[in-house]
CSV table of C-alpha atoms in Angstrom, one decimal:
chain,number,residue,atom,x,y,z
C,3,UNK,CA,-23.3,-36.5,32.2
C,4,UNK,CA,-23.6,-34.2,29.6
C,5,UNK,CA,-24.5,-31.0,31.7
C,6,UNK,CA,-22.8,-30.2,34.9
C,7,UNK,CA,-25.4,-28.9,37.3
C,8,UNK,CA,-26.5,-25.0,36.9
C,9,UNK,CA,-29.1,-24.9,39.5
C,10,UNK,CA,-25.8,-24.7,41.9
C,11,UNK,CA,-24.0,-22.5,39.8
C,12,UNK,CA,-21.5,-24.7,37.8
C,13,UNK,CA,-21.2,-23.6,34.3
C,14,UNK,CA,-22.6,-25.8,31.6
C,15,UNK,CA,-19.9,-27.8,29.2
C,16,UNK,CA,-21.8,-25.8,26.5
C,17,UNK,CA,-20.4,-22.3,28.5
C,18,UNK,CA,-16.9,-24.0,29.0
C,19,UNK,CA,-16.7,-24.2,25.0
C,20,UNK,CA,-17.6,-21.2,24.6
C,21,UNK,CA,-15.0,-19.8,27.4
C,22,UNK,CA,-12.1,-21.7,26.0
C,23,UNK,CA,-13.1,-20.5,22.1
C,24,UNK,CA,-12.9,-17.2,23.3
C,25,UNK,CA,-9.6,-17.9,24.9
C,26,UNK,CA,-8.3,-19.4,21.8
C,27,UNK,CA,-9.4,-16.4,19.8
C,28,UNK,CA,-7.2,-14.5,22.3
C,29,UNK,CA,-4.2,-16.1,21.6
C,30,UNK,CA,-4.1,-15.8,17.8
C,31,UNK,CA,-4.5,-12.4,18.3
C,32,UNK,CA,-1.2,-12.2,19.9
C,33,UNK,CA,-0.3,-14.4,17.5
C,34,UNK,CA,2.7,-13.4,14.9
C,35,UNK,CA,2.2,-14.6,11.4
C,36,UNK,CA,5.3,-15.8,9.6
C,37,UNK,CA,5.3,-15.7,6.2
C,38,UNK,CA,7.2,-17.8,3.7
C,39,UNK,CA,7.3,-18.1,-0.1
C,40,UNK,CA,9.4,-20.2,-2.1
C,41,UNK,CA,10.1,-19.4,-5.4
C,42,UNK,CA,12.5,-21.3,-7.6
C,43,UNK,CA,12.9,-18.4,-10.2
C,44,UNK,CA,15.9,-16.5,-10.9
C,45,UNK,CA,15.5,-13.3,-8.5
C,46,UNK,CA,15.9,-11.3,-11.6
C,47,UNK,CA,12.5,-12.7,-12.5
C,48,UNK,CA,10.8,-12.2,-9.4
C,49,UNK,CA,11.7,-8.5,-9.3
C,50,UNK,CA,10.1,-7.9,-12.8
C,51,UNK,CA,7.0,-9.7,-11.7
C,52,UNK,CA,6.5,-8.0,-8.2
C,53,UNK,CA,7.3,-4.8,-10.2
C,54,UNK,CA,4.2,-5.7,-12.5
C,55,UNK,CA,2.1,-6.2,-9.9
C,56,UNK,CA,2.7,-3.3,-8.0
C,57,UNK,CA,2.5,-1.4,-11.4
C,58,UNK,CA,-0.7,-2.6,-12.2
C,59,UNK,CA,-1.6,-2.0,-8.6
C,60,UNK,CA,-1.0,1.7,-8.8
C,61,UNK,CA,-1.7,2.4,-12.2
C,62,UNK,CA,-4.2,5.3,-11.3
C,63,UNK,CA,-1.9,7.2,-9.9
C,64,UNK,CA,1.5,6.2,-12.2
C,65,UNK,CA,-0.9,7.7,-14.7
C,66,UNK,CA,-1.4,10.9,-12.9
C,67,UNK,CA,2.1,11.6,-12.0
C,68,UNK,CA,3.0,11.1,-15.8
C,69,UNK,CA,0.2,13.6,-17.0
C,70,UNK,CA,1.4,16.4,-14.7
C,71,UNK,CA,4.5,16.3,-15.7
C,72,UNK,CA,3.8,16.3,-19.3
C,73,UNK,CA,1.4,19.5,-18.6
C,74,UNK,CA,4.6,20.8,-16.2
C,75,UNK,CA,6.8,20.3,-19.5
C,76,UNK,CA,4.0,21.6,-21.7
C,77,UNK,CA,3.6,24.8,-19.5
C,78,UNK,CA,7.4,25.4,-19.0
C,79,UNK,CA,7.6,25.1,-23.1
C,80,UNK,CA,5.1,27.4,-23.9
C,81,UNK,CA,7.2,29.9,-21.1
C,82,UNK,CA,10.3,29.2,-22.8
C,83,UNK,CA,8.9,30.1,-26.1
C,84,UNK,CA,7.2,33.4,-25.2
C,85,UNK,CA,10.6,34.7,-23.8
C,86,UNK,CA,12.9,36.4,-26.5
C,87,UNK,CA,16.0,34.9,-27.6
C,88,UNK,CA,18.9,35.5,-24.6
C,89,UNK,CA,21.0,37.7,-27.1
C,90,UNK,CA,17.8,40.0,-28.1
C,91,UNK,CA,17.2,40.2,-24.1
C,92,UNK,CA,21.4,41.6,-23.5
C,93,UNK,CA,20.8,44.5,-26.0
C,94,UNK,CA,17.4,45.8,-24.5
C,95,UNK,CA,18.8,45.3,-21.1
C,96,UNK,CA,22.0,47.7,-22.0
C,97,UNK,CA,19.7,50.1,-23.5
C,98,UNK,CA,18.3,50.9,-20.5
């Protein structure tokens, strides 16, 4: 028979599937994925395209790194160029 009798208390196949799905989704929880790529370029390739990707992948913030430290460079420039020559500096520093 299709159904096993509920009136007594016996679970229906229809419960049992649903039991042993839930079991199953258990287990491939605990599960550890193992993952494997083959790739029959030179390793000198693959390094230059998983550094693409990861470039491209952060770009945003590559591109915010490099435009503070051009406005660090800029600002440390314009600091440099307001301060008087070192030898000017010596002879007012003796005078006092």
């Amino acid at each position: 028979s299709g159904r096993e009798r509920s009136a007594k208390g016996y679970r229906t196949n229809w419960a049992h599937r649903v039991e042993q799905e839930n079991r199953e989704v258990a287990s491939m929880r605990k599960q550890k994925l193992i993952y494997r790529f083959h790739d029959p370029n030179p390793p000198g390739v693959l390094a230059e395209h998983v550094l693409n990707v990861l470039i491209e992948a952060n770009f945003s913030k590559i591109e915010k790194a490099v435009l503070a430290a051009a406005k660090e460079l800029e600002e440390r420039d314009k600091l440099e160029a307001d301060k008087p020559p070192k030898e000017q500096r010596k002879g007012r520093d003796m005078e006092r």
